[in-house]
Amino acid sequence: VVLRAARELLAEGGIDALSMRALAGRLQVAPNAIYSHVESKTGLLDELLDDTLAEVHAPPATARDPVAAIARLMTSTYDVLVARPDLVALYLSRQGARGPNAIRLGERMDALLVRAGVTVTATAEARRVLIVHTIGFAAFATGAAIDPDPARPISATESRRNFDRGLRWLLAGIVGAPPG
Amino acid sequence: VVLRAARELLAEGGIDALSMRALAGRLQVAPNAIYSHVESKTGLLDELLDDTLAEVHAPPATARDPVAAIARLMTSTYDVLVARPDLVALYLSRQGARGPNAIRLGERMDALLVRAGVTVTATAEARRVLIVHTIGFAAFATGAAIDPDPARPISATESRRNFDRGLRWLLAGIVGAPPG
DNA sequence: ACCTGAACACCGTTCAAGT
DNA sequence: ACCTGAACACCGTTCAAGT
Protein backbone atom coordinates (compact mmCIF):
# COMPACT_ATOMS: atom_id res chain seq x y z
CA VAL A 1 0.00 0.00 0.00
CA VAL A 2 2.35 2.64 1.29
CA LEU A 3 5.35 0.62 0.11
CA ARG A 4 4.22 0.69 -3.48
CA ALA A 5 3.91 4.47 -3.45
CA ALA A 6 7.37 4.72 -1.90
CA ARG A 7 8.80 2.52 -4.63
CA GLU A 8 7.21 4.69 -7.30
CA LEU A 9 8.67 7.84 -5.81
CA LEU A 10 12.07 6.18 -5.74
CA ALA A 11 11.77 5.11 -9.37
CA GLU A 12 10.72 8.55 -10.52
CA GLY A 13 12.94 10.96 -8.66
CA GLY A 14 15.63 8.93 -6.96
CA ILE A 15 16.52 8.75 -3.33
CA ASP A 16 16.16 12.47 -2.72
CA ALA A 17 12.56 12.37 -3.90
CA LEU A 18 11.59 9.90 -1.21
CA SER A 19 10.57 12.07 1.72
CA MET A 20 7.76 11.40 4.12
CA ARG A 21 6.12 14.60 2.98
CA ALA A 22 6.34 13.75 -0.71
CA LEU A 23 4.99 10.30 0.07
CA ALA A 24 2.06 11.84 1.92
CA GLY A 25 1.47 14.23 -0.97
CA ARG A 26 1.29 11.39 -3.47
CA LEU A 27 -1.23 9.60 -1.28
CA GLN A 28 -3.30 12.79 -0.89
CA VAL A 29 -2.87 12.75 2.82
CA ALA A 30 -1.32 14.83 5.62
CA PRO A 31 2.41 14.22 6.22
CA ASN A 32 1.93 12.73 9.64
CA ALA A 33 -0.74 10.26 8.49
CA ILE A 34 2.08 8.03 7.21
CA TYR A 35 3.01 7.29 10.78
CA SER A 36 -0.18 5.27 11.15
CA HIS A 37 1.32 2.70 8.76
CA VAL A 38 5.03 2.80 9.37
CA GLU A 39 7.04 3.34 12.50
CA SER A 40 9.57 5.75 11.06
CA LYS A 41 11.36 6.57 7.84
CA THR A 42 14.10 4.14 8.82
CA GLY A 43 11.55 1.37 9.25
CA LEU A 44 10.07 2.14 5.86
CA LEU A 45 13.48 1.90 4.20
CA ASP A 46 14.21 -1.42 5.90
CA GLU A 47 11.03 -2.93 4.51
CA LEU A 48 11.79 -1.56 1.06
CA LEU A 49 15.27 -3.08 1.13
CA ASP A 50 14.36 -6.58 2.16
CA ASP A 51 11.47 -6.62 -0.30
CA THR A 52 13.88 -6.20 -3.19
CA LEU A 53 15.94 -9.21 -2.18
CA ALA A 54 12.91 -11.40 -2.89
CA GLU A 55 13.77 -10.97 -6.58
CA VAL A 56 17.17 -12.61 -6.24
CA HIS A 57 17.32 -16.01 -7.90
CA ALA A 58 18.97 -18.41 -5.45
CA PRO A 59 20.13 -21.79 -6.77
CA PRO A 60 19.13 -24.78 -4.61
CA ALA A 61 21.53 -25.82 -1.85
CA THR A 62 21.80 -29.17 -3.63
CA ALA A 63 23.16 -27.80 -6.93
CA ARG A 64 25.73 -30.14 -8.53
CA ASP A 65 28.52 -27.56 -8.75
CA PRO A 66 28.34 -25.53 -5.52
CA VAL A 67 31.02 -23.01 -6.54
CA ALA A 68 29.18 -22.20 -9.78
CA ALA A 69 25.96 -21.94 -7.78
CA ILE A 70 27.51 -19.38 -5.43
CA ALA A 71 28.68 -17.41 -8.43
CA ARG A 72 25.15 -17.45 -9.85
CA LEU A 73 23.66 -16.36 -6.54
CA MET A 74 26.04 -13.42 -6.19
CA THR A 75 25.61 -12.44 -9.83
CA SER A 76 21.84 -12.44 -9.50
CA THR A 77 22.14 -10.27 -6.39
CA TYR A 78 24.41 -7.88 -8.28
CA ASP A 79 21.94 -7.65 -11.15
CA VAL A 80 18.98 -7.02 -8.85
CA LEU A 81 20.84 -4.28 -7.01
CA VAL A 82 22.09 -2.59 -10.16
CA ALA A 83 18.57 -2.58 -11.57
CA ARG A 84 17.54 -0.43 -8.58
CA PRO A 85 20.28 2.17 -8.32
CA ASP A 86 18.60 4.20 -5.63
CA LEU A 87 18.28 1.24 -3.32
CA VAL A 88 21.99 0.51 -3.51
CA ALA A 89 22.73 3.77 -1.76
CA LEU A 90 20.30 2.72 0.93
CA TYR A 91 21.96 -0.66 1.34
CA LEU A 92 25.24 1.09 1.89
CA SER A 93 23.90 3.61 4.34
CA ARG A 94 22.41 0.88 6.50
CA GLN A 95 25.04 -1.78 5.71
CA GLY A 96 22.81 -4.37 4.13
CA ALA A 97 19.32 -5.56 4.86
CA ARG A 98 18.50 -7.82 7.75
CA GLY A 99 14.97 -8.91 6.97
CA PRO A 100 13.76 -12.44 6.31
CA ASN A 101 14.92 -12.47 2.69
CA ALA A 102 18.45 -11.46 3.62
CA ILE A 103 18.58 -14.21 6.22
CA ARG A 104 17.28 -16.79 3.74
CA LEU A 105 19.97 -15.88 1.19
CA GLY A 106 22.66 -15.96 3.85
CA GLU A 107 21.72 -19.50 4.86
CA ARG A 108 21.71 -20.63 1.25
CA MET A 109 25.22 -19.23 0.79
CA ASP A 110 26.48 -20.99 3.88
CA ALA A 111 25.11 -24.33 2.71
CA LEU A 112 26.75 -23.95 -0.69
CA LEU A 113 30.06 -22.86 0.82
CA VAL A 114 30.17 -25.89 3.08
CA ARG A 115 29.49 -28.15 0.10
CA ALA A 116 32.31 -26.38 -1.77
CA GLY A 117 34.67 -27.66 0.89
CA VAL A 118 35.09 -24.46 2.88
CA THR A 119 35.83 -25.21 6.53
CA VAL A 120 33.04 -24.40 8.96
CA THR A 121 35.01 -21.61 10.63
CA ALA A 122 35.63 -19.95 7.27
CA THR A 123 32.09 -19.99 5.87
CA ALA A 124 30.94 -16.89 7.75
CA GLU A 125 34.07 -15.03 6.66
CA ALA A 126 33.73 -16.13 3.06
CA ARG A 127 30.07 -15.14 3.06
CA ARG A 128 30.85 -11.64 4.32
CA VAL A 129 33.66 -11.15 1.81
CA LEU A 130 31.35 -12.17 -1.04
CA ILE A 131 28.57 -9.87 0.17
CA VAL A 132 30.94 -6.93 0.53
CA HIS A 133 32.22 -7.55 -2.98
CA THR A 134 28.71 -7.73 -4.43
CA ILE A 135 27.15 -4.75 -2.71
CA GLY A 136 30.36 -2.76 -3.13
CA PHE A 137 30.51 -3.34 -6.86
CA ALA A 138 26.83 -2.64 -7.27
CA ALA A 139 27.46 0.69 -5.57
CA PHE A 140 30.42 1.21 -7.84
CA ALA A 141 28.35 0.52 -10.94
CA THR A 142 25.51 2.81 -9.93
CA GLY A 143 27.72 5.61 -8.69
CA ALA A 144 30.45 5.03 -11.27
CA ALA A 145 33.46 6.41 -9.45
CA ILE A 146 35.63 4.62 -6.96
CA ASP A 147 38.04 4.93 -9.82
CA PRO A 148 40.82 7.44 -9.17
CA ASP A 149 40.65 8.45 -12.81
CA PRO A 150 37.37 10.35 -13.11
CA ALA A 151 38.18 11.42 -16.65
CA ARG A 152 37.42 7.90 -17.89
CA PRO A 153 34.39 6.64 -15.95
CA ILE A 154 33.74 2.98 -16.69
CA SER A 155 30.56 1.77 -18.31
CA ALA A 156 27.91 -0.59 -16.97
CA THR A 157 29.24 -3.50 -19.00
CA GLU A 158 32.80 -2.83 -17.88
CA SER A 159 31.65 -2.73 -14.27
CA ARG A 160 29.80 -5.99 -14.68
CA ARG A 161 32.85 -7.64 -16.23
CA ASN A 162 35.00 -6.27 -13.42
CA PHE A 163 32.57 -7.68 -10.86
CA ASP A 164 32.73 -11.09 -12.55
CA ARG A 165 36.49 -11.15 -12.65
CA GLY A 166 36.74 -10.14 -8.98
CA LEU A 167 34.21 -12.81 -8.09
CA ARG A 168 36.33 -15.46 -9.82
CA TRP A 169 39.45 -14.23 -8.03
CA LEU A 170 37.67 -14.43 -4.72
CA LEU A 171 36.22 -17.88 -5.31
CA ALA A 172 39.60 -19.15 -6.48
CA GLY A 173 41.19 -17.86 -3.29
CA ILE A 174 38.42 -19.22 -1.09
CA VAL A 175 38.50 -22.76 -2.48
CA GLY A 176 42.27 -22.71 -2.90
CA ALA A 177 42.38 -23.20 -6.66
CA PRO A 178 43.88 -21.02 -9.43
CA PRO A 179 41.29 -18.60 -10.96
CA GLY A 180 39.27 -20.10 -13.82
CA VAL B 1 40.22 26.90 8.96
CA VAL B 2 36.68 25.85 8.16
CA LEU B 3 37.81 22.28 7.52
CA ARG B 4 39.17 21.93 11.04
CA ALA B 5 35.87 23.01 12.55
CA ALA B 6 34.02 20.57 10.30
CA ARG B 7 36.30 17.76 11.42
CA GLU B 8 35.65 18.62 15.07
CA LEU B 9 31.91 18.54 14.56
CA LEU B 10 32.22 15.17 12.88
CA ALA B 11 34.32 13.81 15.73
CA GLU B 12 31.92 15.04 18.39
CA GLY B 13 28.50 14.28 17.02
CA GLY B 14 28.93 12.09 13.99
CA ILE B 15 27.72 12.66 10.48
CA ASP B 16 24.35 14.02 11.51
CA ALA B 17 26.01 16.76 13.52
CA LEU B 18 27.77 18.17 10.49
CA SER B 19 25.34 20.68 9.06
CA MET B 20 26.20 23.99 7.50
CA ARG B 21 24.19 25.71 10.21
CA ALA B 22 25.95 23.89 13.05
CA LEU B 23 29.27 24.66 11.41
CA ALA B 24 28.36 28.33 11.25
CA GLY B 25 27.23 28.25 14.87
CA ARG B 26 30.56 26.82 16.00
CA LEU B 27 32.40 29.56 14.12
CA GLN B 28 30.11 32.25 15.62
CA VAL B 29 28.94 33.30 12.22
CA ALA B 30 25.76 33.47 10.12
CA PRO B 31 24.88 30.22 8.29
CA ASN B 32 25.41 31.66 4.86
CA ALA B 33 28.86 33.08 5.67
CA ILE B 34 30.27 29.57 5.12
CA TYR B 35 29.60 29.98 1.44
CA SER B 36 32.38 32.52 1.24
CA HIS B 37 34.86 29.71 1.93
CA VAL B 38 33.33 26.66 0.37
CA GLU B 39 31.30 26.16 -2.75
CA SER B 40 28.68 23.85 -1.29
CA LYS B 41 28.26 21.19 1.33
CA THR B 42 29.23 18.58 -1.25
CA GLY B 43 32.45 20.42 -1.97
CA LEU B 44 33.22 20.61 1.72
CA LEU B 45 32.74 16.86 2.09
CA ASP B 46 35.00 16.15 -0.88
CA GLU B 47 37.83 18.13 0.66
CA LEU B 48 37.31 16.40 3.99
CA LEU B 49 37.50 13.00 2.35
CA ASP B 50 40.64 13.47 0.34
CA ASP B 51 42.35 15.10 3.31
CA THR B 52 41.97 11.91 5.30
CA LEU B 53 43.72 9.81 2.66
CA ALA B 54 46.89 11.79 3.33
CA GLU B 55 47.26 9.69 6.48
CA VAL B 56 47.50 6.42 4.57
CA HIS B 57 50.96 4.92 4.65
CA ALA B 58 51.86 3.88 1.11
CA PRO B 59 54.90 1.61 0.62
CA PRO B 60 57.28 2.72 -2.14
CA ALA B 61 56.63 1.43 -5.65
CA THR B 62 60.07 -0.20 -5.48
CA ALA B 63 59.31 -2.43 -2.45
CA ARG B 64 61.03 -5.84 -2.67
CA ASP B 65 57.84 -7.87 -2.29
CA PRO B 66 55.14 -6.04 -4.29
CA VAL B 67 52.29 -8.32 -3.19
CA ALA B 68 53.09 -7.76 0.48
CA ALA B 69 53.38 -4.03 -0.23
CA ILE B 70 49.89 -3.97 -1.75
CA ALA B 71 48.57 -5.77 1.32
CA ARG B 72 50.20 -3.16 3.56
CA LEU B 73 48.78 -0.31 1.50
CA MET B 74 45.25 -1.70 1.67
CA THR B 75 45.54 -2.50 5.35
CA SER B 76 46.71 1.00 6.14
CA THR B 77 43.78 2.39 4.17
CA TYR B 78 41.41 0.13 6.10
CA ASP B 79 42.86 1.28 9.41
CA VAL B 80 42.62 4.96 8.50
CA LEU B 81 39.00 4.57 7.41
CA VAL B 82 37.97 2.59 10.47
CA ALA B 83 39.56 5.21 12.71
CA ARG B 84 37.13 7.75 11.24
CA PRO B 85 33.80 5.95 11.24
CA ASP B 86 31.77 8.94 10.14
CA LEU B 87 33.88 9.48 7.06
CA VAL B 88 33.33 5.92 5.88
CA ALA B 89 29.65 6.63 5.41
CA LEU B 90 30.64 9.64 3.34
CA TYR B 91 32.98 7.57 1.19
CA LEU B 92 30.15 5.23 0.44
CA SER B 93 27.64 7.92 -0.33
CA ARG B 94 29.98 9.51 -2.86
CA GLN B 95 31.70 6.29 -3.98
CA GLY B 96 35.23 7.12 -2.94
CA ALA B 97 37.29 10.26 -3.03
CA ARG B 98 38.74 11.67 -6.20
CA GLY B 99 41.13 14.30 -4.92
CA PRO B 100 44.91 14.38 -5.39
CA ASN B 101 45.58 11.93 -2.56
CA ALA B 102 43.19 9.34 -4.00
CA ILE B 103 44.89 9.63 -7.38
CA ARG B 104 48.34 9.29 -5.84
CA LEU B 105 47.35 6.09 -4.02
CA GLY B 106 45.77 4.69 -7.17
CA GLU B 107 48.95 5.19 -9.16
CA ARG B 108 51.01 3.56 -6.43
CA MET B 109 48.71 0.53 -6.49
CA ASP B 110 48.98 0.21 -10.24
CA ALA B 111 52.78 0.30 -10.11
CA LEU B 112 52.86 -2.42 -7.45
CA LEU B 113 50.35 -4.57 -9.32
CA VAL B 114 52.40 -4.44 -12.50
CA ARG B 115 55.51 -5.44 -10.57
CA ALA B 116 53.49 -8.32 -9.05
CA GLY B 117 53.12 -9.69 -12.57
CA VAL B 118 49.54 -8.62 -13.19
CA THR B 119 48.90 -8.01 -16.87
CA VAL B 120 48.40 -4.39 -17.88
CA THR B 121 44.78 -4.93 -18.84
CA ALA B 122 44.03 -6.46 -15.44
CA THR B 123 45.64 -3.83 -13.21
CA ALA B 124 42.70 -1.42 -13.32
CA GLU B 125 40.30 -4.25 -12.53
CA ALA B 126 42.44 -5.57 -9.72
CA ARG B 127 42.77 -2.08 -8.28
CA ARG B 128 39.01 -1.58 -8.24
CA VAL B 129 38.35 -4.96 -6.67
CA LEU B 130 40.85 -4.22 -3.90
CA ILE B 131 39.38 -0.76 -3.27
CA VAL B 132 35.84 -2.12 -3.13
CA HIS B 133 36.98 -4.76 -0.67
CA THR B 134 38.73 -2.23 1.55
CA ILE B 135 36.08 0.48 1.65
CA GLY B 136 33.36 -2.14 1.87
CA PHE B 137 34.89 -3.85 4.87
CA ALA B 138 35.62 -0.55 6.55
CA ALA B 139 31.93 0.24 6.18
CA PHE B 140 31.14 -3.20 7.52
CA ALA B 141 33.34 -2.66 10.56
CA THR B 142 31.94 0.75 11.38
CA GLY B 143 28.34 -0.17 10.76
CA ALA B 144 28.71 -3.72 12.00
CA ALA B 145 25.95 -5.44 10.08
CA ILE B 146 26.11 -6.78 6.57
CA ASP B 147 25.85 -9.99 8.51
CA PRO B 148 22.49 -11.70 8.09
CA ASP B 149 22.68 -12.76 11.73
CA PRO B 150 22.11 -9.52 13.66
CA ALA B 151 21.90 -11.40 16.95
CA ARG B 152 25.66 -11.93 16.86
CA PRO B 153 27.26 -8.71 15.55
CA ILE B 154 30.96 -9.18 14.99
CA SER B 155 33.59 -7.21 16.88
CA ALA B 156 36.19 -4.82 15.52
CA THR B 157 38.95 -7.41 15.81
CA GLU B 158 36.83 -10.04 14.06
CA SER B 159 36.09 -7.60 11.26
CA ARG B 160 39.76 -6.79 10.88
CA ARG B 161 40.65 -10.48 10.75
CA ASN B 162 37.90 -11.02 8.19
CA PHE B 163 39.24 -8.16 6.10
CA ASP B 164 42.74 -9.66 6.21
CA ARG B 165 41.56 -13.09 5.18
CA GLY B 166 39.52 -11.69 2.29
CA LEU B 167 42.51 -9.63 1.21
CA ARG B 168 44.67 -12.76 1.07
CA TRP B 169 42.01 -14.61 -0.91
CA LEU B 170 41.85 -11.76 -3.38
CA LEU B 171 45.59 -11.41 -3.78
CA ALA B 172 45.95 -15.16 -4.22
CA GLY B 173 43.33 -15.09 -6.96
CA ILE B 174 44.85 -12.03 -8.62
CA VAL B 175 48.40 -13.35 -8.81
CA GLY B 176 47.22 -16.91 -9.47
CA ALA B 177 48.73 -18.60 -6.42
CA PRO B 178 47.08 -20.54 -3.57
CA PRO B 179 46.18 -18.30 -0.57
CA GLY B 180 49.04 -17.88 1.92
C1' DA C 1 -7.84 2.21 13.30
C1' DC C 2 -6.77 6.07 10.73
C1' DC C 3 -6.82 10.74 9.79
C1' DT C 4 -6.09 16.19 10.51
C1' DG C 5 -4.17 20.84 12.23
C1' DA C 6 -0.70 22.86 14.23
C1' DA C 7 3.55 23.04 15.77
C1' DC C 8 8.73 22.05 16.92
C1' DA C 9 13.17 22.02 15.68
C1' DC C 10 15.57 21.78 12.14
C1' DC C 11 17.82 21.66 6.85
C1' DG C 12 20.85 23.81 2.27
C1' DT C 13 20.99 27.71 -0.42
C1' DT C 14 20.29 32.40 -2.60
C1' DC C 15 19.89 37.28 -2.91
C1' DA C 16 20.70 41.96 -1.89
C1' DA C 17 23.09 44.75 0.92
C1' DG C 18 26.68 46.25 3.86
C1' DT C 19 32.05 46.97 5.30
C1' DA D 1 37.12 39.55 0.42
C1' DC D 2 34.00 38.47 3.83
C1' DC D 3 30.12 39.12 6.44
C1' DT D 4 24.74 39.90 7.72
C1' DG D 5 19.42 39.86 7.43
C1' DA D 6 15.89 37.97 5.45
C1' DA D 7 13.86 34.77 2.94
C1' DC D 8 12.69 30.35 0.07
C1' DA D 9 11.55 25.88 -0.12
C1' DC D 10 12.00 22.28 2.23
C1' DC D 11 12.83 18.21 6.18
C1' DG D 12 11.23 14.15 10.14
C1' DT D 13 8.45 13.81 13.98
C1' DT D 14 5.12 14.63 17.91
C1' DC D 15 0.95 15.92 20.16
C1' DA D 16 -3.80 16.60 20.86
C1' DA D 17 -7.91 16.13 18.79
C1' DG D 18 -11.32 14.33 15.75
C1' DT D 19 -14.19 10.21 13.27
PDB file of C-alpha atoms in Angstrom, chain A residues 108-171:
ATOM      1  CA  ARG A 108      21.712 -20.625   1.251  1.00  0.00           C
ATOM      2  CA  MET A 109      25.221 -19.232   0.794  1.00  0.00           C
ATOM      3  CA  ASP A 110      26.484 -20.989   3.885  1.00  0.00           C
ATOM      4  CA  ALA A 111      25.109 -24.325   2.715  1.00  0.00           C
ATOM      5  CA  LEU A 112      26.749 -23.946  -0.687  1.00  0.00           C
ATOM      6  CA  LEU A 113      30.062 -22.862   0.823  1.00  0.00           C
ATOM      7  CA  VAL A 114      30.166 -25.893   3.077  1.00  0.00           C
ATOM      8  CA  ARG A 115      29.490 -28.149   0.103  1.00  0.00           C
ATOM      9  CA  ALA A 116      32.309 -26.384  -1.766  1.00  0.00           C
ATOM     10  CA  GLY A 117      34.670 -27.665   0.888  1.00  0.00           C
ATOM     11  CA  VAL A 118      35.094 -24.460   2.881  1.00  0.00           C
ATOM     12  CA  THR A 119      35.828 -25.207   6.529  1.00  0.00           C
ATOM     13  CA  VAL A 120      33.041 -24.402   8.963  1.00  0.00           C
ATOM     14  CA  THR A 121      35.005 -21.610  10.626  1.00  0.00           C
ATOM     15  CA  ALA A 122      35.633 -19.949   7.266  1.00  0.00           C
ATOM     16  CA  THR A 123      32.088 -19.987   5.873  1.00  0.00           C
ATOM     17  CA  ALA A 124      30.940 -16.888   7.752  1.00  0.00           C
ATOM     18  CA  GLU A 125      34.070 -15.028   6.655  1.00  0.00           C
ATOM     19  CA  ALA A 126      33.726 -16.131   3.056  1.00  0.00           C
ATOM     20  CA  ARG A 127      30.072 -15.139   3.065  1.00  0.00           C
ATOM     21  CA  ARG A 128      30.850 -11.640   4.320  1.00  0.00           C
ATOM     22  CA  VAL A 129      33.661 -11.152   1.807  1.00  0.00           C
ATOM     23  CA  LEU A 130      31.353 -12.170  -1.044  1.00  0.00           C
ATOM     24  CA  ILE A 131      28.574  -9.875   0.166  1.00  0.00           C
ATOM     25  CA  VAL A 132      30.936  -6.927   0.533  1.00  0.00           C
ATOM     26  CA  HIS A 133      32.220  -7.553  -2.982  1.00  0.00           C
ATOM     27  CA  THR A 134      28.714  -7.735  -4.431  1.00  0.00           C
ATOM     28  CA  ILE A 135      27.154  -4.754  -2.711  1.00  0.00           C
ATOM     29  CA  GLY A 136      30.355  -2.763  -3.127  1.00  0.00           C
ATOM     30  CA  PHE A 137      30.514  -3.342  -6.859  1.00  0.00           C
ATOM     31  CA  ALA A 138      26.833  -2.638  -7.274  1.00  0.00           C
ATOM     32  CA  ALA A 139      27.458   0.694  -5.569  1.00  0.00           C
ATOM     33  CA  PHE A 140      30.422   1.210  -7.843  1.00  0.00           C
ATOM     34  CA  ALA A 141      28.348   0.522 -10.937  1.00  0.00           C
ATOM     35  CA  THR A 142      25.505   2.806  -9.927  1.00  0.00           C
ATOM     36  CA  GLY A 143      27.720   5.612  -8.688  1.00  0.00           C
ATOM     37  CA  ALA A 144      30.446   5.028 -11.266  1.00  0.00           C
ATOM     38  CA  ALA A 145      33.457   6.406  -9.447  1.00  0.00           C
ATOM     39  CA  ILE A 146      35.625   4.620  -6.956  1.00  0.00           C
ATOM     40  CA  ASP A 147      38.040   4.927  -9.818  1.00  0.00           C
ATOM     41  CA  PRO A 148      40.821   7.436  -9.173  1.00  0.00           C
ATOM     42  CA  ASP A 149      40.651   8.448 -12.812  1.00  0.00           C
ATOM     43  CA  PRO A 150      37.373  10.347 -13.109  1.00  0.00           C
ATOM     44  CA  ALA A 151      38.182  11.420 -16.648  1.00  0.00           C
ATOM     45  CA  ARG A 152      37.418   7.901 -17.890  1.00  0.00           C
ATOM     46  CA  PRO A 153      34.393   6.641 -15.953  1.00  0.00           C
ATOM     47  CA  ILE A 154      33.737   2.980 -16.690  1.00  0.00           C
ATOM     48  CA  SER A 155      30.559   1.769 -18.312  1.00  0.00           C
ATOM     49  CA  ALA A 156      27.911  -0.590 -16.966  1.00  0.00           C
ATOM     50  CA  THR A 157      29.241  -3.501 -18.997  1.00  0.00           C
ATOM     51  CA  GLU A 158      32.801  -2.831 -17.880  1.00  0.00           C
ATOM     52  CA  SER A 159      31.655  -2.732 -14.268  1.00  0.00           C
ATOM     53  CA  ARG A 160      29.797  -5.988 -14.678  1.00  0.00           C
ATOM     54  CA  ARG A 161      32.846  -7.640 -16.229  1.00  0.00           C
ATOM     55  CA  ASN A 162      34.999  -6.270 -13.421  1.00  0.00           C
ATOM     56  CA  PHE A 163      32.566  -7.675 -10.863  1.00  0.00           C
ATOM     57  CA  ASP A 164      32.734 -11.091 -12.546  1.00  0.00           C
ATOM     58  CA  ARG A 165      36.490 -11.152 -12.652  1.00  0.00           C
ATOM     59  CA  GLY A 166      36.738 -10.138  -8.978  1.00  0.00           C
ATOM     60  CA  LEU A 167      34.213 -12.811  -8.095  1.00  0.00           C
ATOM     61  CA  ARG A 168      36.332 -15.462  -9.822  1.00  0.00           C
ATOM     62  CA  TRP A 169      39.454 -14.231  -8.035  1.00  0.00           C
ATOM     63  CA  LEU A 170      37.669 -14.429  -4.719  1.00  0.00           C
ATOM     64  CA  LEU A 171      36.217 -17.881  -5.309  1.00  0.00           C
TER      65      LEU A 171
END
